[in-house]
mmCIF file of C-alpha atoms in Angstrom:
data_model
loop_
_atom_site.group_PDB
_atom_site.id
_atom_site.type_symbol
_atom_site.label_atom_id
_atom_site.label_comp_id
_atom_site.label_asym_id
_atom_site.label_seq_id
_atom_site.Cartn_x
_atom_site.Cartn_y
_atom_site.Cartn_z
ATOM 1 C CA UNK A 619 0.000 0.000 0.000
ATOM 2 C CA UNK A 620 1.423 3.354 -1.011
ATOM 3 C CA UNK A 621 0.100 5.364 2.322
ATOM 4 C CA UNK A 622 2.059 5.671 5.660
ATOM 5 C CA UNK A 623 0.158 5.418 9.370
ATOM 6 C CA UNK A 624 0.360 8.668 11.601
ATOM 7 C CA UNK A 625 3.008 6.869 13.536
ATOM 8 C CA UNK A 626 5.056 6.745 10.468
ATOM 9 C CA UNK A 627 4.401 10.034 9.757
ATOM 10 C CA UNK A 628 5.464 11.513 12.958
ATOM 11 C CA UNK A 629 9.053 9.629 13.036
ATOM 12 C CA UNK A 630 9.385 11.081 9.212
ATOM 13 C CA UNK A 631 8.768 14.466 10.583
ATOM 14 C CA UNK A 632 11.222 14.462 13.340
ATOM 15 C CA UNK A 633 13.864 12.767 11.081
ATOM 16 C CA UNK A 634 13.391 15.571 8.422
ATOM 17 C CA UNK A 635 13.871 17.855 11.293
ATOM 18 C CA UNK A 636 17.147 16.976 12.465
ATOM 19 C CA UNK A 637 19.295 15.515 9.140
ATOM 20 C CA UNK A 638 19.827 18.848 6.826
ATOM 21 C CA UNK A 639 20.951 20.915 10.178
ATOM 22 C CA UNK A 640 23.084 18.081 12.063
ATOM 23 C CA UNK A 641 26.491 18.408 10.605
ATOM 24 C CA UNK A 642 28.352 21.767 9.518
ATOM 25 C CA UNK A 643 25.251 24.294 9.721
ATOM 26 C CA UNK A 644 26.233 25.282 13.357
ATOM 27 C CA UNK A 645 29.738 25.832 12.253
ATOM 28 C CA UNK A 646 28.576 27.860 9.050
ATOM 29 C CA UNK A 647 25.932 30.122 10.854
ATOM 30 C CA UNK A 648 28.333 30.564 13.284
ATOM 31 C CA UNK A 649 30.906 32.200 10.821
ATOM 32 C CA UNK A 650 28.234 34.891 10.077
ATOM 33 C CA UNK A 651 27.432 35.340 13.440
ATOM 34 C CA UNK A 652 29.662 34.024 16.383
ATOM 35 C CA UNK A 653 27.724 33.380 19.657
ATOM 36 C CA UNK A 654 24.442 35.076 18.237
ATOM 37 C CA UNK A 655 24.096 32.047 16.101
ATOM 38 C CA UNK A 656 22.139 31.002 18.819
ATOM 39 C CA UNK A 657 20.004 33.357 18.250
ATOM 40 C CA UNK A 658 19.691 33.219 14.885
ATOM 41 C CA UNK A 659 18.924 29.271 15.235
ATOM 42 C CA UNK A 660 16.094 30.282 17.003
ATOM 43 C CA UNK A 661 14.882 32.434 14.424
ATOM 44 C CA UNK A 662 15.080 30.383 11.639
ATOM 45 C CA UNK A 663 14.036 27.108 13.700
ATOM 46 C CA UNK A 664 10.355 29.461 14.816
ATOM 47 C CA UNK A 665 10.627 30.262 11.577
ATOM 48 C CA UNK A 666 10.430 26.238 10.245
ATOM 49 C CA UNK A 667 7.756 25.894 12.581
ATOM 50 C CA UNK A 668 5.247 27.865 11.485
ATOM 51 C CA UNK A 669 5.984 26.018 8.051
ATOM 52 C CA UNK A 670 5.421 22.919 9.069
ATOM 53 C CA UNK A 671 2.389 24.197 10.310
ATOM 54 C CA UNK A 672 1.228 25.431 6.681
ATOM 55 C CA UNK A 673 2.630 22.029 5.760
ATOM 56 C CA UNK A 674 -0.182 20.451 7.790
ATOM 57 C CA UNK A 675 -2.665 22.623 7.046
ATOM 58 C CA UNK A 676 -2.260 21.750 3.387
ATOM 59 C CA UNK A 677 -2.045 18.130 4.037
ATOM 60 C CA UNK A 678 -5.646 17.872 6.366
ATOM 61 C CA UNK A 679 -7.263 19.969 3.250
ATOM 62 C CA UNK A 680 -5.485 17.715 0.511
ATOM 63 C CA UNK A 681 -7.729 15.016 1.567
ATOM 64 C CA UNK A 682 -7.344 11.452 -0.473
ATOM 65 C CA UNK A 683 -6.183 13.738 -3.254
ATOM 66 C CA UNK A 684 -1.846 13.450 -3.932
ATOM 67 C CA UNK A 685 -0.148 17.047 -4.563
ATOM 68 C CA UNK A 686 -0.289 16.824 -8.281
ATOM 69 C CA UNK A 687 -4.360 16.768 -8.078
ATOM 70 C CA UNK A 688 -4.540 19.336 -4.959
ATOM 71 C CA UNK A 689 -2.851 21.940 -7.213
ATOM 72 C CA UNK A 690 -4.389 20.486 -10.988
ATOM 73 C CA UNK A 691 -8.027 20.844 -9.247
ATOM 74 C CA UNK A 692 -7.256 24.508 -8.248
ATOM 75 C CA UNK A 693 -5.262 26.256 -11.198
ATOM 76 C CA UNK A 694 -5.251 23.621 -13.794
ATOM 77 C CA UNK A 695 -2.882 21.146 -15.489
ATOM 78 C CA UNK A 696 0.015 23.487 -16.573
ATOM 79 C CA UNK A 697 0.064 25.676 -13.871
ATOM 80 C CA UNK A 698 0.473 22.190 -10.959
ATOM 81 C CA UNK A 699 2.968 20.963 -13.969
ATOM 82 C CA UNK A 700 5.196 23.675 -14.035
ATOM 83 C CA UNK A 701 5.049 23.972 -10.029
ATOM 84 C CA UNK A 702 6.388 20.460 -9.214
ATOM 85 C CA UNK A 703 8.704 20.736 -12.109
ATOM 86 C CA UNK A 704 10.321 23.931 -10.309
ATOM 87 C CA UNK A 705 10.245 22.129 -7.294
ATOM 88 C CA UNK A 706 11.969 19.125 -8.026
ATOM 89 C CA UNK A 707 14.492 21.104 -10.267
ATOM 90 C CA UNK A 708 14.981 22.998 -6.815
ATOM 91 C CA UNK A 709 15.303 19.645 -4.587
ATOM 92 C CA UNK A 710 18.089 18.535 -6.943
ATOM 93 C CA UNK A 711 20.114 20.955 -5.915
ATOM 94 C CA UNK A 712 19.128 20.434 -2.484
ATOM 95 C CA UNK A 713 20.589 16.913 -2.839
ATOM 96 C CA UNK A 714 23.640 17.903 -3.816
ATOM 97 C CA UNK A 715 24.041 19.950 -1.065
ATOM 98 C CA UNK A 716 23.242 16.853 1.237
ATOM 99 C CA UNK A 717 25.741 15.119 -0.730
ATOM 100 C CA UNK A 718 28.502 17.645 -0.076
ATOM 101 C CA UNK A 719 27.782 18.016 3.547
ATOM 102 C CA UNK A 720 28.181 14.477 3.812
ATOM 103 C CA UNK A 721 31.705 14.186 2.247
ATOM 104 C CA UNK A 722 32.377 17.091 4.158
ATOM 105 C CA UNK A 723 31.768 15.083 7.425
ATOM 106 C CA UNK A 724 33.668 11.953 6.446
ATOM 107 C CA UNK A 725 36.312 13.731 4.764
ATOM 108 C CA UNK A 726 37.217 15.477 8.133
ATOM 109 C CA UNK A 727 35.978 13.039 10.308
ATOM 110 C CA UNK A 728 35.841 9.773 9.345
ATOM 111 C CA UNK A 729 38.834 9.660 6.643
ATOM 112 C CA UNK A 730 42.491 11.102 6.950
ATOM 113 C CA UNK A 731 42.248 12.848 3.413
ATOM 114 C CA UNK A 732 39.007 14.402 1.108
ATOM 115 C CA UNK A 733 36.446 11.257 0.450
ATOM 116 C CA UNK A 734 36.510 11.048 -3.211
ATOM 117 C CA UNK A 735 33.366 11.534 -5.534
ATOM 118 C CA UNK A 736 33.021 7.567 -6.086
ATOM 119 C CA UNK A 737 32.557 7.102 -2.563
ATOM 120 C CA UNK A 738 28.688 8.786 -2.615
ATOM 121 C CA UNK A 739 27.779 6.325 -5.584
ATOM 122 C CA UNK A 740 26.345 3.879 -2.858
ATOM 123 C CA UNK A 741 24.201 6.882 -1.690
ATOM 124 C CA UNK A 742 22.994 8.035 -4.645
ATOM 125 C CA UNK A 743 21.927 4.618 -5.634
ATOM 126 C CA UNK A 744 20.291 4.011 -2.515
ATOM 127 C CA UNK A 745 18.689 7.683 -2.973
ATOM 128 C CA UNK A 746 17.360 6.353 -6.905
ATOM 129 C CA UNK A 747 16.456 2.757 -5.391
ATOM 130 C CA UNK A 748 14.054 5.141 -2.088
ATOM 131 C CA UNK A 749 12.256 6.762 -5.499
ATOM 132 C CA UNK A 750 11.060 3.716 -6.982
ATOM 133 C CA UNK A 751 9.528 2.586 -3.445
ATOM 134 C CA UNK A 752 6.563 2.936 -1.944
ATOM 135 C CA UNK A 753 5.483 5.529 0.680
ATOM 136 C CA UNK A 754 4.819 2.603 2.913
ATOM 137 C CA UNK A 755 8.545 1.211 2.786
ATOM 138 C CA UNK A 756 10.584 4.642 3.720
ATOM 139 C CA UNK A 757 7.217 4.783 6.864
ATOM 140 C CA UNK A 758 8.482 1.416 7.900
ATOM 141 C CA UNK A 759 11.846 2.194 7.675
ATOM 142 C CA UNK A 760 11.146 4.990 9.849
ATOM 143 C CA UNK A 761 9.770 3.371 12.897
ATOM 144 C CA UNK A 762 13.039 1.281 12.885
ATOM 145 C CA UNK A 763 15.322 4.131 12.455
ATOM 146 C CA UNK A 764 13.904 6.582 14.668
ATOM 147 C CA UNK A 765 14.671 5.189 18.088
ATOM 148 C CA UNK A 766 17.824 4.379 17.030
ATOM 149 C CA UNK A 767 18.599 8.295 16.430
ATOM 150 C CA UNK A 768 16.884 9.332 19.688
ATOM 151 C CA UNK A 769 19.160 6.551 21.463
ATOM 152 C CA UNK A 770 22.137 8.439 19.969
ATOM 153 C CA UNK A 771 21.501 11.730 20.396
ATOM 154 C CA UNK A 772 20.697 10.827 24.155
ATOM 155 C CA UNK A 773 23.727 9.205 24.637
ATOM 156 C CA UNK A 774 25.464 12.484 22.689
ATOM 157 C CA UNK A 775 24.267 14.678 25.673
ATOM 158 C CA UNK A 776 25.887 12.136 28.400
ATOM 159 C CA UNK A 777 29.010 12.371 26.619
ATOM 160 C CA UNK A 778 29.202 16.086 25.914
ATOM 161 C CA UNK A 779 26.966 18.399 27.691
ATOM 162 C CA UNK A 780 28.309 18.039 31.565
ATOM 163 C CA UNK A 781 31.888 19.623 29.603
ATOM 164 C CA UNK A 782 29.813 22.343 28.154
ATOM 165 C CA UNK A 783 29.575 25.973 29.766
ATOM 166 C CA UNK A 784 26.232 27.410 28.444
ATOM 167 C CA UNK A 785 27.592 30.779 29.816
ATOM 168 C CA UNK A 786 29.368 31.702 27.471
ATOM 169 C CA UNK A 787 26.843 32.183 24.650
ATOM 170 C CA UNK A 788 25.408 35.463 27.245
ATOM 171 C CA UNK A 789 24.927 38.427 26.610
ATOM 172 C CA UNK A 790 22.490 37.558 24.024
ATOM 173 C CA UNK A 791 22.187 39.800 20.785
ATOM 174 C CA UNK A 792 25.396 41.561 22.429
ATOM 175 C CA UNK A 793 26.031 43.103 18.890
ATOM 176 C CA UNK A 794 22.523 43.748 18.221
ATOM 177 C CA UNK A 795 19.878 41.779 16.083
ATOM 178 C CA UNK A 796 21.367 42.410 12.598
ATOM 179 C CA UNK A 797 24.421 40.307 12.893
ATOM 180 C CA UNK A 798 21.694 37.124 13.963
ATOM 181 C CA UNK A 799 19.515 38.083 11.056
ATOM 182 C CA UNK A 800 22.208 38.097 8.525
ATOM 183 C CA UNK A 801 23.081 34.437 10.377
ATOM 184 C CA UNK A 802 19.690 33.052 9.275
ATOM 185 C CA UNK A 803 18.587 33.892 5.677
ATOM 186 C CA UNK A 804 21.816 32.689 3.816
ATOM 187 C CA UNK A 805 21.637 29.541 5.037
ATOM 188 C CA UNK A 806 17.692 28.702 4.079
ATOM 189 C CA UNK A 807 18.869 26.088 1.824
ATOM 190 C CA UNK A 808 19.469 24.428 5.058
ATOM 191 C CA UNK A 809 16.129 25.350 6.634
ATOM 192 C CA UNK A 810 12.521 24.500 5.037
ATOM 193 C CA UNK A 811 12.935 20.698 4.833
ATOM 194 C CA UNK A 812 9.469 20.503 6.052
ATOM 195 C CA UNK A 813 8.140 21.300 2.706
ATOM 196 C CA UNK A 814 9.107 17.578 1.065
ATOM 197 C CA UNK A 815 6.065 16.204 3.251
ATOM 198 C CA UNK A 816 3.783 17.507 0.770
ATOM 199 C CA UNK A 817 4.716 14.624 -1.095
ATOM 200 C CA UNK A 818 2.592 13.299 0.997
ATOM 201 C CA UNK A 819 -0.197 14.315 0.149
ATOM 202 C CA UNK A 820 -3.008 12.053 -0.077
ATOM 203 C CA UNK A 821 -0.647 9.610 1.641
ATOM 204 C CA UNK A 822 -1.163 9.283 5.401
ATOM 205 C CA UNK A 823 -3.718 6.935 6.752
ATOM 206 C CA UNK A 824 -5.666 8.158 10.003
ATOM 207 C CA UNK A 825 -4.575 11.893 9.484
ATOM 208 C CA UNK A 826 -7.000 14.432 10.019
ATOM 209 C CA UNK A 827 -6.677 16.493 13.256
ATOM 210 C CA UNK A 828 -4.253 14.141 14.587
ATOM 211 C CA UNK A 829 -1.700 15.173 11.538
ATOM 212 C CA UNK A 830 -0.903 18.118 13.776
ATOM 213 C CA UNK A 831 1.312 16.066 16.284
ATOM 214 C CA UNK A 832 3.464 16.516 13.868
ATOM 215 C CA UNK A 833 4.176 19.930 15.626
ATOM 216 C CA UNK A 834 5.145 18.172 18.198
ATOM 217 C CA UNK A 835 7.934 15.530 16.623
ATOM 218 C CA UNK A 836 9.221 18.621 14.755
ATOM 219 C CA UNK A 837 9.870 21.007 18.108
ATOM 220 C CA UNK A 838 11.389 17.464 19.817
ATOM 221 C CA UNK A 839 13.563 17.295 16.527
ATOM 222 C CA UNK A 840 14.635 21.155 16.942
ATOM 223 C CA UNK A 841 15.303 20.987 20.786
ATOM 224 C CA UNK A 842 17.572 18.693 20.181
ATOM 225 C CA UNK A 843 19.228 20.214 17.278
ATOM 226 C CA UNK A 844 19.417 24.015 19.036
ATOM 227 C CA UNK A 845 20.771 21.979 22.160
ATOM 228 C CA UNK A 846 23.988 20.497 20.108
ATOM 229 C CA UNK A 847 24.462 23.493 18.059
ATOM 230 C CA UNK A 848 24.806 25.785 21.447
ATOM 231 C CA UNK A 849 27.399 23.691 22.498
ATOM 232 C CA UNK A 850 29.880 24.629 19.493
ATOM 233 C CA UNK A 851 28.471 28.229 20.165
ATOM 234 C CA UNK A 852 29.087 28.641 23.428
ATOM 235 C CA UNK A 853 32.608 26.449 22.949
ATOM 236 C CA UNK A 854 34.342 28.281 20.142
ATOM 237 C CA UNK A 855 31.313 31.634 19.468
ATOM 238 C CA UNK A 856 34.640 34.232 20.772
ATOM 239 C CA UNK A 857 36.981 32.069 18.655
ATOM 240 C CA UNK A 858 35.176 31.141 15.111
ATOM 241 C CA UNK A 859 38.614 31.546 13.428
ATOM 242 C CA UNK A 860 39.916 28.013 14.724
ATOM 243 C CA UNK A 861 37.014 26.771 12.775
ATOM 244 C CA UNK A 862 37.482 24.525 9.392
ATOM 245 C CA UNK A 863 34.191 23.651 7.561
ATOM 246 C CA UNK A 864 34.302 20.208 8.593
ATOM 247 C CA UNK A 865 34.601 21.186 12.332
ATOM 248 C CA UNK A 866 31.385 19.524 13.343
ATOM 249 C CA UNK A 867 29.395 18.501 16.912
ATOM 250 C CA UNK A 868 31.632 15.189 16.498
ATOM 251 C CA UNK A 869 34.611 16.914 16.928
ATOM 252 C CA UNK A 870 33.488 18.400 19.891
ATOM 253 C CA UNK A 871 32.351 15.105 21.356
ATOM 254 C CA UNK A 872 36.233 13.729 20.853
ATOM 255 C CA UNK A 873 38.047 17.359 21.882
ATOM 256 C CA UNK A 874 35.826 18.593 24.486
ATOM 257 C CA UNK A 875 34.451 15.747 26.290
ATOM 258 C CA UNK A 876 37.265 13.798 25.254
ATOM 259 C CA UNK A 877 38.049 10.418 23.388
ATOM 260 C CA UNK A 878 39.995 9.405 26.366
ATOM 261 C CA UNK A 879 36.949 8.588 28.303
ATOM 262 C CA UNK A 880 34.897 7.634 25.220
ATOM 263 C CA UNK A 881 37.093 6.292 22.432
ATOM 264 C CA UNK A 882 35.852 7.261 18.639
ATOM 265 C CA UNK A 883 32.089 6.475 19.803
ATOM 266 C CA UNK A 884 30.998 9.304 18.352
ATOM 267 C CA UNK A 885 31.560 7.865 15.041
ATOM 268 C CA UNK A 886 28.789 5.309 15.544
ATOM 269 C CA UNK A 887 26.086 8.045 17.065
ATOM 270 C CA UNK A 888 26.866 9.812 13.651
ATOM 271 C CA UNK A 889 26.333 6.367 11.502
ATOM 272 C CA UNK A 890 23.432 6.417 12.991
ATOM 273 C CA UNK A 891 22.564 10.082 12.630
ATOM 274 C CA UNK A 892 23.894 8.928 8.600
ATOM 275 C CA UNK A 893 20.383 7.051 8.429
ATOM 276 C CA UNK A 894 18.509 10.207 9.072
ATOM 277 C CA UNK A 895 20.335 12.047 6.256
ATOM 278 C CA UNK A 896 19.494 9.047 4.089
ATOM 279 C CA UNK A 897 15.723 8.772 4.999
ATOM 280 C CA UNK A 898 15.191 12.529 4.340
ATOM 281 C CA UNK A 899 17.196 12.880 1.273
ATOM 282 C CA UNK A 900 15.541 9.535 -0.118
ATOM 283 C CA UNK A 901 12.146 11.601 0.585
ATOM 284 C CA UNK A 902 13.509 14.115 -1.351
ATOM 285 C CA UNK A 903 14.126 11.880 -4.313
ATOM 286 C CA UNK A 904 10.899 10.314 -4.250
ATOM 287 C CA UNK A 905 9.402 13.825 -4.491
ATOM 288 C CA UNK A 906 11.430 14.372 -7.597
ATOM 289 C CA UNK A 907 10.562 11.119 -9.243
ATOM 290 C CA UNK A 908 6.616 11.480 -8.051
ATOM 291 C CA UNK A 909 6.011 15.216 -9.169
ATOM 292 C CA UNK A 910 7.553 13.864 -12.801
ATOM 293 C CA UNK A 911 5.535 11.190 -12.943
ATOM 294 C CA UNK A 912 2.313 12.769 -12.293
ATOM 295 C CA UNK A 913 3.606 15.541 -14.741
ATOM 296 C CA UNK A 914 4.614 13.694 -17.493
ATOM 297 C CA UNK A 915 4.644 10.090 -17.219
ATOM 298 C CA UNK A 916 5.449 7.009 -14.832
ATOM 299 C CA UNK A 917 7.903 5.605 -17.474
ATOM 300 C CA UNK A 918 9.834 9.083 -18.185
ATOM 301 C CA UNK A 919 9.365 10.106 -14.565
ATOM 302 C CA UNK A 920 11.709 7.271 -13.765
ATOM 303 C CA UNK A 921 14.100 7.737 -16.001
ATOM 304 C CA UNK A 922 14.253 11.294 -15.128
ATOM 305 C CA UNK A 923 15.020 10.458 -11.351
ATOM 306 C CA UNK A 924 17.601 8.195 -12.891
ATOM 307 C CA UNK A 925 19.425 11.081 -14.490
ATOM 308 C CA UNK A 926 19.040 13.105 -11.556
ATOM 309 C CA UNK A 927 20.896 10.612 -9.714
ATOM 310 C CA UNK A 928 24.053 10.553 -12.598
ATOM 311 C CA UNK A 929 23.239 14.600 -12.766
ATOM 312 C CA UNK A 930 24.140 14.740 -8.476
ATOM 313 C CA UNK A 931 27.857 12.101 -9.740
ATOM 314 C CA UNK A 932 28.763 14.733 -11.770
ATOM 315 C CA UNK A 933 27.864 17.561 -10.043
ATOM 316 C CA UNK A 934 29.999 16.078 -7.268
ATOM 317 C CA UNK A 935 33.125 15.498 -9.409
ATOM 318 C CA UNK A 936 32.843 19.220 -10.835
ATOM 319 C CA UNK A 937 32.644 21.146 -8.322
ATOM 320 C CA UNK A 938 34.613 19.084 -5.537
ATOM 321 C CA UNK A 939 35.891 22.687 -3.858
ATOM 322 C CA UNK A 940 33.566 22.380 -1.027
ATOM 323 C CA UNK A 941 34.200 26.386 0.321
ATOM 324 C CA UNK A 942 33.140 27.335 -3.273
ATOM 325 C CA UNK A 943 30.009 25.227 -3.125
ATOM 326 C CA UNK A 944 29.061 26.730 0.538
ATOM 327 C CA UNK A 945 29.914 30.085 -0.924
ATOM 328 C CA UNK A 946 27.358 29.220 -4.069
ATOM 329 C CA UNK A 947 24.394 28.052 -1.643
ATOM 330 C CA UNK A 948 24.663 30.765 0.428
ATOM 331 C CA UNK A 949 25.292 34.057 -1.729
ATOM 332 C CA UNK A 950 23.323 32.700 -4.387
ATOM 333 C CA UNK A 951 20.450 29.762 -3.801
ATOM 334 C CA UNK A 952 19.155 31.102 -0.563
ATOM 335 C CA UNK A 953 16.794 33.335 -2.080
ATOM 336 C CA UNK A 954 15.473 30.657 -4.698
ATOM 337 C CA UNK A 955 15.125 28.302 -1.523
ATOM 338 C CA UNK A 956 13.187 30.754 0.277
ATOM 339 C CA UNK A 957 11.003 31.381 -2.431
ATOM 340 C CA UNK A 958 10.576 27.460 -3.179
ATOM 341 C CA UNK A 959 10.299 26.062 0.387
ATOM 342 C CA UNK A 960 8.444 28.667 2.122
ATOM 343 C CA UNK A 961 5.930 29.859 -0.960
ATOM 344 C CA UNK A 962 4.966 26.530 -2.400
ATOM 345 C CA UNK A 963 3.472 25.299 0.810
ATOM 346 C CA UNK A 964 1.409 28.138 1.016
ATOM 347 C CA UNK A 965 0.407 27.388 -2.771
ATOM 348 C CA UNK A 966 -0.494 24.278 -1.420
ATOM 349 C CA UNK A 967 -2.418 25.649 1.419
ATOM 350 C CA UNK A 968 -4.281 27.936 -0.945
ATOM 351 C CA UNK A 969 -5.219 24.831 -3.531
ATOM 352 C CA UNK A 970 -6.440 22.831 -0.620
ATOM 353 C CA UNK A 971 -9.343 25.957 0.326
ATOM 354 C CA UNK A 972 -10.187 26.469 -3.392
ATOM 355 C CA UNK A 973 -10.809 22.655 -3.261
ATOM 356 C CA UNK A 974 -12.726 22.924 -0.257
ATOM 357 C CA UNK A 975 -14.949 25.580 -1.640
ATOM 358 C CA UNK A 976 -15.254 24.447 -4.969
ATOM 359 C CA UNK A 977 -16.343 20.992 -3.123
ATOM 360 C CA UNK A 978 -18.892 22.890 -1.406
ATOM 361 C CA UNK A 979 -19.959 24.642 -4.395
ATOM 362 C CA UNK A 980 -21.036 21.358 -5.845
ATOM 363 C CA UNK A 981 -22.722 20.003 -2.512
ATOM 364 C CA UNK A 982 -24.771 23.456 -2.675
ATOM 365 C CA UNK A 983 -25.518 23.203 -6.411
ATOM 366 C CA UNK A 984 -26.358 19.517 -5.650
ATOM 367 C CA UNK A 985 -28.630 20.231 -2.916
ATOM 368 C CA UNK A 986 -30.781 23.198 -4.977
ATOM 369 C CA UNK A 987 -31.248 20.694 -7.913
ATOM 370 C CA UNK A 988 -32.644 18.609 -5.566
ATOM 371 C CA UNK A 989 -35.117 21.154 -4.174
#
């Protein structure tokens, strides 16, 4: 069956909530904006929030219909064609992006030298293999991965927060608000994940009212996330200039808490943080390869997601300078991902009450034929 259950759904959401940010966004925003990154984690975190409620919104009104007939019934075939097909063109470069981070990570972390290109073709097939799946596989997938990533991150405070002075991210907006702000908005390729759940759309069994627990497993997801991130704030906020890219929350588990009490066990919390990255970028591709198959057809849609996939190899062999590729996302694509992730749910949103009314419309007309 191509649906998920509201359990599903809920571990999705928290999962999407935690894998684009975990990394080397703390160490980017804080670049921009020393210890006010804390503050400007806040901002854009309240500021995901209110997305994912839109998100829900959309997906109570969307009914049994998928996305592809929420937006065809409201503004007609090319208008929900050219939509998704903006969309998805946008989510492949949001893959790449998850992609780089992750090379980024083992590259500093995992490996003594840069991880070359051929070492994500096991992810991107896995990411083409998620797109030809059911909805119901990546839900069950879920409920097995989920409290293995809560398990981690659990064991992640033990480790590292009883080395951590909190202190030292006060005074708060010391320098004023404009040096958070200009902390947040670069980085919204980073932010908005919570739009991909539109693919669901039509998808989640037993939703309804109870779809808005999802607020729920996305402010769990973000506590934790604002948590680890204020522990490189607070740690190295003064000193930002000791910072590489890769310099990640697993570095701090090994320097400040110290892999003489722990060993490398930080590598296996972030294996299993990995499976996160892979659920939500797998979501991601199954978005892409669903919005082109509604759009043009199931046989081309799957070839298309099967370019995407040798588009993201190549992409990844060109432009191997990771700095230049941060530089890219954030001087360049942040204002197409604002537009894309925080407009197109509200598109949504707006579909869904035009199908409500029109719906209505025909009960009414319905109803006086009757009379």
């Amino acid at each position: 069956m191509d649906k998920v259950n509201l359990r599903q759904f809920l571990c999705i959401t928290f999962l999407v909530a935690i894998a684009m940010k975990m990394f080397l966004l703390p160490v980017l925003m804080m670049r921009a904006s020393g210890r006010d990154s804390f503050l400007a984690m806040i901002f854009a975190l309240s500021a995901d929030l209110l997305l994912m409620l839109v998100v829900i919104i959309a997906l109570q009104l969307s009914g049994e219909k998928n996305v592809f007939e929420l937006l065809k019934n409201a503004f007609g075939s090319i208008v929900s064609r050219i939509l998704l097909l903006l969309v998805s063109a946008f989510y492949t470069f949001k893959l790449f992006v998850v992609l780089a981070d992750v090379r980024m990570f083992f590259s500093t972390s995992v490996y003594s030298s840069t991880m070359s290109p051929i070492h994500l073709l096991p992810f991107i097939a896995l990411l083409v293999y998620f797109a030809f799946k059911p909805f119901s596989a990546s839900g069950r997938l879920t409920e097995i991965i989920t409290p293995l990533v809560v398990v981690s991150m659990l064991l992640l405070c033990f480790m590292t927060l009883p080395e951590v002075d909190f202190t030292n991210i006060l005074p708060i907006a010391g320098e004023g608000l404009d040096k958070a702000v200009n902390g947040t908005y670069p980085f919204a390729l980073w932010f908005g994940d919570f739009t991909v759940l539109l693919a669901l759309c039509g998808k989640v069994k037993g939703g309804g009212g109870k779809l808005y627990f999802g607020l729920i497993s996305a402010f769990v997801g973000f506590a934790f996330m604002l948590l680890f991130s204020t522990t490189l704030f607070s740690a190295y906020g003064d000193m930002t200039e000791v910072l590489t890219y890769g310099h990640n929350i697993s570095n701090m588990t090994q320097y400040g808490a110290g892999s003489y009490k722990f060993g490398r066990i930080d590598l296996i919390i972030y294996t299993l943080w990995l499976s996160a990255v892979v659920l939500s970028a797998g979501i991601m591709t199954l978005f892409i390869c669903r919005s082109t198959e509604y759009t043009l057809s199931s046989k081309i849609g799957k070839w298309v997601t099967l370019g995407v996939g040798v588009l993201l190899f190549i992409m990844s062999i060109i432009f191997s300078e990771m700095n230049r590729v941060t530089e890219f996302m954030t001087t360049v694509m942040w204002l197409p991902a604002v537009i894309t992730q925080y407009c197109f749910p509200i598109i949504c949103l707006i579909a869904g009450i035009i199908n409500k009314f029109k719906e209505r419309r025909k009960c009414y007309d319905k109803a006086e034929q009757k009379a």
